[in-house]
Coordinates of C-alpha atoms and ligand atoms in Angstrom, one line a residue:
X18 CA 71.0 -0.6 9.6
X19 CA 70.4 1.6 6.6
X20 CA 69.0 0.3 3.4
X21 CA 70.8 1.0 0.1
X22 CA 68.6 2.6 -2.5
X23 CA 69.4 1.2 -5.8
X24 CA 70.5 3.8 -8.3
X25 CA 71.3 1.9 -11.5
X26 CA 73.4 2.8 -14.5
X27 CA 72.7 1.6 -18.1
X28 CA 75.3 -1.1 -18.4
X29 CA 76.5 -1.9 -14.9
X30 CA 75.2 -5.5 -14.8
X31 CA 77.0 -6.6 -18.0
X32 CA 80.2 -7.2 -16.1
X33 CA 78.6 -8.4 -12.9
X34 CA 80.2 -11.2 -10.9
X35 CA 81.9 -12.8 -13.9
X36 CA 83.7 -15.4 -11.7
X37 CA 80.3 -16.9 -10.8
X38 CA 77.8 -18.9 -12.9
X39 CA 75.2 -16.6 -14.4
X40 CA 71.6 -17.8 -14.2
X41 CA 70.0 -20.8 -12.4
X42 CA 70.7 -23.4 -15.1
X43 CA 74.5 -22.7 -15.1
X44 CA 74.5 -22.6 -11.3
X45 CA 72.8 -25.9 -11.0
X46 CA 75.0 -27.4 -13.7
X47 CA 78.2 -26.3 -11.9
X48 CA 76.9 -27.7 -8.6
X49 CA 76.0 -31.0 -10.3
X50 CA 79.6 -31.2 -11.6
X51 CA 81.1 -30.4 -8.2
X52 CA 79.1 -32.3 -5.6
X53 CA 79.0 -36.0 -5.0
X54 CA 75.9 -37.4 -6.9
X55 CA 74.0 -38.4 -3.7
X56 CA 74.4 -34.9 -2.2
X57 CA 73.4 -33.0 -5.4
X58 CA 70.4 -35.3 -5.8
X59 CA 69.4 -34.8 -2.2
X60 CA 69.3 -31.0 -2.6
X61 CA 68.0 -30.9 -6.1
X62 CA 65.3 -33.5 -6.1
X63 CA 61.6 -33.5 -5.0
X64 CA 59.4 -36.1 -3.5
X65 CA 57.7 -39.0 -5.4
X66 CA 57.6 -38.5 -9.1
X67 CA 58.7 -34.8 -8.7
X68 CA 55.5 -33.5 -10.2
X69 CA 55.2 -30.7 -7.6
X70 CA 58.8 -29.8 -8.0
X71 CA 58.3 -29.3 -11.8
X72 CA 55.0 -27.5 -11.3
X73 CA 56.5 -25.0 -8.9
X74 CA 58.6 -23.6 -11.8
X75 CA 55.9 -24.0 -14.4
X76 CA 53.6 -21.9 -12.3
X77 CA 55.9 -18.9 -12.6
X78 CA 55.7 -19.1 -16.4
X79 CA 51.9 -19.0 -16.4
X80 CA 52.0 -15.4 -15.0
X81 CA 53.3 -12.5 -17.0
X82 CA 54.0 -9.0 -15.7
X83 CA 52.3 -6.1 -17.5
X84 CA 54.9 -3.3 -17.1
X85 CA 54.2 0.3 -16.6
X86 CA 56.3 3.2 -17.9
X87 CA 57.1 6.9 -17.5
X88 CA 57.1 6.7 -13.7
X89 CA 60.6 8.2 -13.0
X90 CA 62.3 5.1 -11.7
X91 CA 65.8 6.6 -11.5
X92 CA 66.0 5.4 -7.9
X93 CA 64.3 2.2 -6.7
X94 CA 63.8 1.3 -3.0
X95 CA 63.9 -2.4 -2.4
X96 CA 63.3 -2.3 1.3
X97 CA 60.5 -4.0 3.2
X98 CA 59.0 -3.6 6.7
X99 CA 57.7 -6.6 8.7
X100 CA 56.6 -6.1 12.3
X101 CA 58.0 -2.6 12.3
X102 CA 61.5 -3.8 11.3
X103 CA 63.1 -2.7 8.1
X104 CA 65.0 -5.2 5.9
X105 CA 67.0 -4.3 2.9
X106 CA 65.4 -6.5 0.2
X107 CA 62.2 -8.5 -0.4
X108 CA 63.9 -11.8 0.2
X109 CA 65.1 -13.9 3.1
X110 CA 67.3 -17.0 3.6
X111 CA 65.1 -20.1 3.6
X112 CA 65.8 -22.5 6.5
X113 CA 67.9 -25.3 5.0
X114 CA 69.2 -28.1 7.2
X115 CA 72.3 -30.3 7.0
X116 CA 74.3 -27.8 5.0
X117 CA 77.5 -29.5 6.3
X118 CA 77.0 -31.9 3.4
X119 CA 78.2 -29.1 1.0
X120 CA 80.6 -27.0 3.2
X121 CA 82.8 -27.2 6.3
X122 CA 81.2 -24.3 8.2
X123 CA 78.0 -23.6 6.4
X124 CA 75.8 -21.9 9.0
X125 CA 78.3 -19.2 9.9
X126 CA 79.0 -18.6 6.2
X127 CA 75.4 -18.1 5.2
X128 CA 74.5 -16.1 8.4
X129 CA 77.4 -13.8 7.8
X130 CA 76.4 -12.9 4.3
X131 CA 72.8 -12.3 5.4
X132 CA 73.9 -10.1 8.3
X133 CA 76.1 -8.0 6.0
X134 CA 73.1 -7.3 3.8
X135 CA 70.4 -6.9 6.4
X136 CA 68.6 -9.9 5.1
X137 CA 66.8 -12.2 7.7
X138 CA 68.6 -15.5 8.1
X139 CA 66.1 -18.2 9.0
X140 CA 68.0 -20.9 10.8
X141 CA 66.8 -24.4 10.4
X142 CA 66.3 -26.7 13.4
X143 CA 68.7 -29.2 11.9
X144 CA 71.9 -27.2 11.5
X145 CA 75.5 -28.1 12.3
X146 CA 75.9 -25.1 14.7
X147 CA 73.4 -24.3 17.4
X148 CA 71.3 -21.2 18.0
X149 CA 73.8 -20.0 20.6
X150 CA 76.9 -20.7 18.5
X151 CA 75.4 -18.9 15.5
X152 CA 74.3 -15.9 17.5
X153 CA 77.7 -15.7 19.1
X154 CA 79.7 -16.0 15.9
X155 CA 77.4 -13.7 13.9
X156 CA 76.0 -11.3 16.5
X157 CA 74.8 -8.7 14.0
X158 CA 72.0 -9.2 11.5
X159 CA 68.4 -10.3 11.8
X160 CA 67.9 -13.9 12.7
X161 CA 64.7 -16.0 12.8
X162 CA 64.5 -19.6 14.1
X163 CA 62.7 -22.4 12.2
X164 CA 61.2 -25.0 14.5
X165 CA 60.5 -28.6 13.6
X166 CA 58.1 -29.6 16.4
X167 CA 59.5 -32.4 18.6
X168 CA 57.4 -35.3 19.7
X169 CA 58.6 -34.5 23.2
X170 CA 57.0 -31.0 23.3
X171 CA 59.4 -29.9 26.1
X172 CA 62.1 -29.7 23.5
X173 CA 60.1 -27.5 21.2
X174 CA 59.4 -25.0 24.1
X175 CA 63.1 -25.2 25.1
X176 CA 64.4 -24.4 21.6
X177 CA 61.9 -21.5 21.3
X178 CA 63.1 -20.1 24.6
X179 CA 66.7 -20.4 23.5
X180 CA 66.0 -18.5 20.3
X181 CA 64.2 -15.8 22.2
X182 CA 67.1 -15.5 24.7
X183 CA 69.7 -15.4 21.8
X184 CA 67.9 -12.4 20.3
X185 CA 66.2 -14.1 17.4
X186 CA 63.3 -12.0 16.0
X187 CA 60.7 -14.6 15.0
X188 CA 59.8 -18.2 15.2
X189 CA 58.9 -20.2 12.0
X190 CA 57.1 -23.4 12.7
X191 CA 57.2 -25.7 9.7
X192 CA 53.9 -27.6 9.5
X193 CA 54.4 -29.8 6.4
X194 CA 57.1 -32.1 7.8
X195 CA 55.3 -34.2 10.4
X196 CA 57.2 -37.1 8.8
X197 CA 59.8 -37.2 6.0
X198 CA 58.4 -37.1 2.4
X199 CA 58.7 -40.0 0.0
X200 CA 62.1 -39.1 -1.4
X201 CA 63.1 -41.7 -4.1
X202 CA 66.5 -40.1 -4.9
X203 CA 67.6 -40.5 -1.2
X204 CA 66.2 -44.0 -1.2
X205 CA 68.2 -44.9 -4.4
X206 CA 71.4 -43.5 -2.9
X207 CA 70.6 -44.7 0.7
X208 CA 71.5 -41.2 1.7
X209 CA 70.5 -39.5 4.9
X210 CA 72.3 -36.4 6.1
X211 CA 70.4 -36.7 9.3
X212 CA 72.0 -40.0 10.1
X213 CA 75.4 -38.5 9.4
X214 CA 74.8 -36.1 12.3
X215 CA 74.9 -33.0 10.1
X216 CA 71.9 -31.5 11.9
X217 CA 72.3 -32.4 15.5
X218 CA 73.7 -29.3 17.2
X219 CA 70.4 -27.8 18.4
X220 CA 69.3 -31.1 19.9
X221 CA 72.5 -32.2 21.7
X222 CA 73.0 -28.8 23.3
X223 CA 69.4 -28.7 24.5
X224 CA 68.7 -29.4 28.2
X225 CA 65.2 -30.8 27.5
X226 CA 66.6 -33.1 24.8
X227 CA 69.4 -34.4 27.1
X228 CA 66.8 -35.0 29.9
X229 CA 64.6 -37.0 27.5
X230 CA 67.4 -39.3 26.3
X231 CA 66.7 -42.8 27.4
X232 CA 69.5 -44.8 29.0
X233 CA 72.1 -45.7 26.5
X234 CA 70.0 -44.2 23.6
X235 CA 72.0 -42.8 20.6
X236 CA 71.4 -39.1 20.2
X237 CA 70.7 -39.4 16.4
X238 CA 68.1 -42.1 17.1
X239 CA 66.4 -39.8 19.6
X240 CA 66.5 -36.9 17.1
X241 CA 64.8 -39.1 14.4
X242 CA 62.2 -40.2 17.0
X243 CA 61.5 -36.5 18.0
X244 CA 61.2 -35.3 14.4
X245 CA 58.2 -37.7 13.9
X246 CA 55.2 -35.7 15.1
X247 CA 52.0 -36.5 13.1
X248 CA 50.0 -35.8 16.3
X249 CA 50.6 -32.0 16.0
X250 CA 47.3 -30.0 16.1
X251 CA 46.2 -26.3 16.2
X252 CA 45.9 -26.4 20.0
X253 CA 49.7 -27.1 20.3
X254 CA 50.3 -23.9 18.3
X255 CA 47.8 -21.9 20.4
X256 CA 49.8 -23.1 23.5
X257 CA 53.1 -22.1 21.8
X258 CA 51.6 -18.7 21.2
X259 CA 51.1 -18.3 24.9
X260 CA 54.6 -19.4 25.6
X261 CA 56.7 -16.9 23.6
X262 CA 56.6 -13.2 23.0
X263 CA 58.2 -13.6 19.5
X264 CA 56.0 -13.5 16.4
X265 CA 55.2 -16.9 15.0
X266 CA 55.0 -17.7 11.3
X267 CA 53.6 -21.0 10.0
X268 CA 55.6 -22.4 7.1
X269 CA 53.9 -24.7 4.6
X270 CA 50.3 -23.4 4.6
X271 CA 48.6 -23.9 1.2
X272 CA 44.8 -24.0 2.0
X273 CA 42.9 -20.8 2.7
X274 CA 41.0 -22.5 5.5
X275 CA 44.3 -23.4 7.2
X276 CA 45.3 -19.7 6.8
X277 CA 42.0 -18.7 8.5
X278 CA 42.7 -21.2 11.3
X279 CA 46.3 -19.9 11.7
X280 CA 44.9 -16.4 12.4
X281 CA 42.4 -17.8 14.9
X282 CA 45.2 -19.7 16.7
X283 CA 47.0 -16.4 17.2
X284 CA 49.7 -16.9 14.5
X285 CA 51.4 -13.7 13.4
X286 CA 52.3 -14.6 9.8
X287 CA 52.2 -17.3 7.2
X288 CA 54.8 -18.7 4.7
X289 CA 53.0 -20.1 1.7
X290 CA 55.3 -23.1 0.7
X291 CA 55.2 -26.7 -0.4
X292 CA 58.8 -27.2 0.9
X293 CA 60.2 -27.0 -2.6
X294 CA 58.2 -30.1 -3.6
X295 CA 60.2 -32.2 -1.2
X296 CA 57.5 -33.3 1.1
X297 CA 54.1 -34.3 -0.5
X298 CA 54.2 -34.9 -4.3
X299 CA 51.2 -34.1 -6.4
X300 CA 50.2 -31.1 -4.4
X301 CA 49.5 -27.6 -5.6
X302 CA 52.4 -25.4 -6.7
X303 CA 53.0 -22.8 -4.1
X304 CA 52.5 -19.8 -6.4
X305 CA 49.0 -20.9 -7.3
X306 CA 48.1 -21.1 -3.6
X307 CA 49.3 -17.6 -3.0
X308 CA 46.5 -15.3 -4.4
X309 CA 43.7 -17.0 -2.5
X310 CA 45.6 -17.0 0.7
X311 CA 46.3 -13.3 0.4
X312 CA 42.6 -12.7 -0.2
X313 CA 41.7 -14.7 2.8
X314 CA 44.1 -13.1 5.3
X315 CA 43.6 -9.5 4.1
X316 CA 46.0 -6.9 2.9
X317 CA 48.0 -6.3 6.0
X318 CA 48.7 -9.8 7.4
X319 CA 52.4 -10.7 7.0
X320 CA 52.6 -13.2 4.2
X321 CA 55.8 -14.7 2.8
X322 CA 56.3 -17.2 0.0
X323 CA 58.7 -19.9 -1.1
X324 CA 59.1 -22.8 -3.5
X325 CA 60.5 -22.1 -6.9
X326 CA 62.2 -18.7 -6.6
X327 CA 65.2 -18.7 -8.9
X328 CA 65.6 -15.1 -10.1
X329 CA 64.6 -11.5 -9.6
X330 CA 61.6 -11.6 -11.9
X331 CA 60.2 -14.5 -9.8
X332 CA 60.4 -12.2 -6.7
X333 CA 58.5 -9.5 -8.6
X334 CA 55.8 -12.0 -9.6
X335 CA 55.4 -13.4 -6.1
X336 CA 55.1 -9.9 -4.6
X337 CA 52.5 -8.9 -7.2
X338 CA 50.5 -12.0 -6.3
X339 CA 50.4 -11.1 -2.7
X340 CA 53.6 -11.9 -0.9
X341 CA 55.4 -9.4 1.3
X342 CA 58.7 -11.1 0.8
X343 CA 60.0 -14.4 -0.5
X344 CA 62.4 -17.1 0.8
X345 CA 65.4 -18.1 -1.4
X346 CA 66.2 -21.8 -1.1
X347 CA 68.2 -24.3 -3.3
X348 CA 70.2 -21.7 -5.2
X349 CA 72.2 -20.6 -2.2
X350 CA 73.1 -24.2 -1.4
X351 CA 74.7 -24.5 -4.8
X352 CA 76.5 -21.2 -4.4
X353 CA 77.8 -22.3 -1.0
X354 CA 79.0 -25.6 -2.5
X355 CA 80.8 -23.9 -5.3
X356 CA 82.5 -20.9 -3.7
X357 CA 81.6 -21.0 0.0
X358 CA 80.7 -17.7 1.7
X359 CA 81.9 -15.7 -1.3
X360 CA 79.6 -17.7 -3.5
X361 CA 76.6 -16.9 -1.4
X362 CA 77.6 -13.3 -1.4
X363 CA 77.8 -13.2 -5.2
X364 CA 74.5 -15.0 -5.6
X365 CA 72.7 -12.5 -3.3
X366 CA 74.4 -9.5 -4.9
X367 CA 73.3 -10.7 -8.3
X368 CA 69.8 -11.3 -7.1
X369 CA 69.6 -7.8 -5.6
X370 CA 70.8 -6.4 -8.9
X371 CA 68.2 -8.4 -10.9
X372 CA 65.4 -7.4 -8.6
X373 CA 66.4 -3.8 -9.0
X374 CA 66.6 -4.0 -12.8
X375 CA 63.3 -5.8 -12.9
X376 CA 61.6 -3.1 -10.7
X377 CA 63.0 -0.3 -12.9
X378 CA 61.9 -2.0 -16.1
X379 CA 58.4 -2.8 -14.9
X380 CA 58.0 0.8 -13.6
X381 CA 57.9 0.1 -9.9
X382 CA 59.9 2.5 -7.6
X383 CA 59.3 0.7 -4.4
X384 CA 57.8 -2.6 -3.1
X385 CA 54.4 -1.1 -2.6
X386 CA 54.4 -0.4 -6.4
X387 CA 55.6 -3.9 -7.2
X388 CA 52.6 -5.2 -5.2
X389 CA 50.3 -3.1 -7.4
X390 CA 51.7 -4.4 -10.7
X391 CA 49.3 -6.2 -13.0
X392 CA 49.9 -9.8 -13.7
X393 CA 48.2 -11.6 -16.6
X394 CA 47.5 -15.3 -16.1
X395 CA 48.0 -17.0 -19.4
X396 CA 47.2 -20.6 -18.5
Ligands
LIG28 C1 68.4 -29.5 1.1 C2 67.1 -28.8 1.7 C3 67.0 -28.9 3.1 C4 65.9 -28.2 3.6 N1 65.7 -28.1 5.0 C5 64.7 -27.5 5.6 C6 64.6 -27.4 7.0 O1 65.4 -27.8 7.7 N2 63.5 -26.7 7.5 C7 62.5 -26.2 6.7 O2 61.5 -25.6 7.1 N3 62.6 -26.3 5.3 C8 63.7 -26.9 4.8 N4 63.8 -26.9 3.4 C9 62.8 -26.2 2.5 C10 63.2 -24.8 2.3 O3 63.1 -24.0 3.5 C11 62.3 -24.1 1.2 O4 60.9 -24.3 1.6 C12 62.5 -24.8 -0.2 O5 63.9 -24.9 -0.4 C13 61.8 -23.9 -1.2 O6 62.0 -24.5 -2.5 P1 63.1 -24.0 -3.6 O7 64.4 -24.2 -2.9 O8 62.9 -24.9 -4.7 O9 62.7 -22.6 -3.9 C14 64.9 -27.6 2.8 C15 65.1 -27.5 1.4 C16 66.2 -28.2 0.9 C17 66.5 -28.0 -0.6

């Protein structure tokens, strides 16, 4: 798939997507007014006192870009390469589960938009459609599979095999969710999309899961049991490494020592993330963890970032602090809730434009030059 080079004109973005909320605050506000309160709260809130959720955003404001000029930026190239594959833009679709709470056919809608733009779609373990259904409905476009480890390890291996067979390009193992975070908004509303069955497709269609079901056991109860895996250790990942040919990324790494250990265990990449402040509260904002992890893993190790990306300038800052690409999370859930597939398409189109304007105005012609931009930390 070819990558569009962005050739801007002076005023083109003034009339951009005028039937869609402009900027994160309006997008959030529109979603708040559209969704049932418990659903909006589930998506929007963080764990505990939501300190980490707030800090994720504040961290971006501590860093300022020092722009460069006179570098002939009439054409900017937004493409990136990871494991020899070219993707059109320096962002990917974060794995988000249970999207059926905001849309009838969410997984196809999001995967479709991602495929049409050559953006990797990272499918969550807990989706309404399975790996096979999504790859059949949306055969084109890069797809990665995010794995929540199962307490019955046979299910983890089986899901990874299924993803490999279905042509997925990478596995993302999320390491920060060995149990559910302390989510007070969900407790207040007694809301659990998992219990509603919005994320069961990959399990109920899995032979290892079916085999492990106890006599008369409800599938949802078994999923909840399997999602609890506090016993997960590095050896499990080293074994998983032996099991699949696909590159494995660990999502949720925040400590440089864990980054070192990931490399030792044969992992191929890392996603620096605190799960958007939804798991452990009171922990470091993801952006602050990024520079030291880049320093630890070296210049060429694939390193992605999420938690707090809301606009194009955020993407530029994360890249300048060491990320090769970022994951976009909550904003696309709001876009999906508001206008379905068309909403996600408009959000991504706007983000692409803003990234391109930001590159042009900071003097970076390509992603390599974005990574070399100077950031001033004004904290
Ligand atoms: C409603 C919701 C569901 C999520 N589900 C998953 C999931 O199934 N697997 C996963 O690894 N991360 C999941 N995440 C975390 C995202 O992948 C990502 O790390 C997070 O949204 C980044 O924070 P941000 O959206 O504030 O930028 C979820 C996030 C939200 C908001």
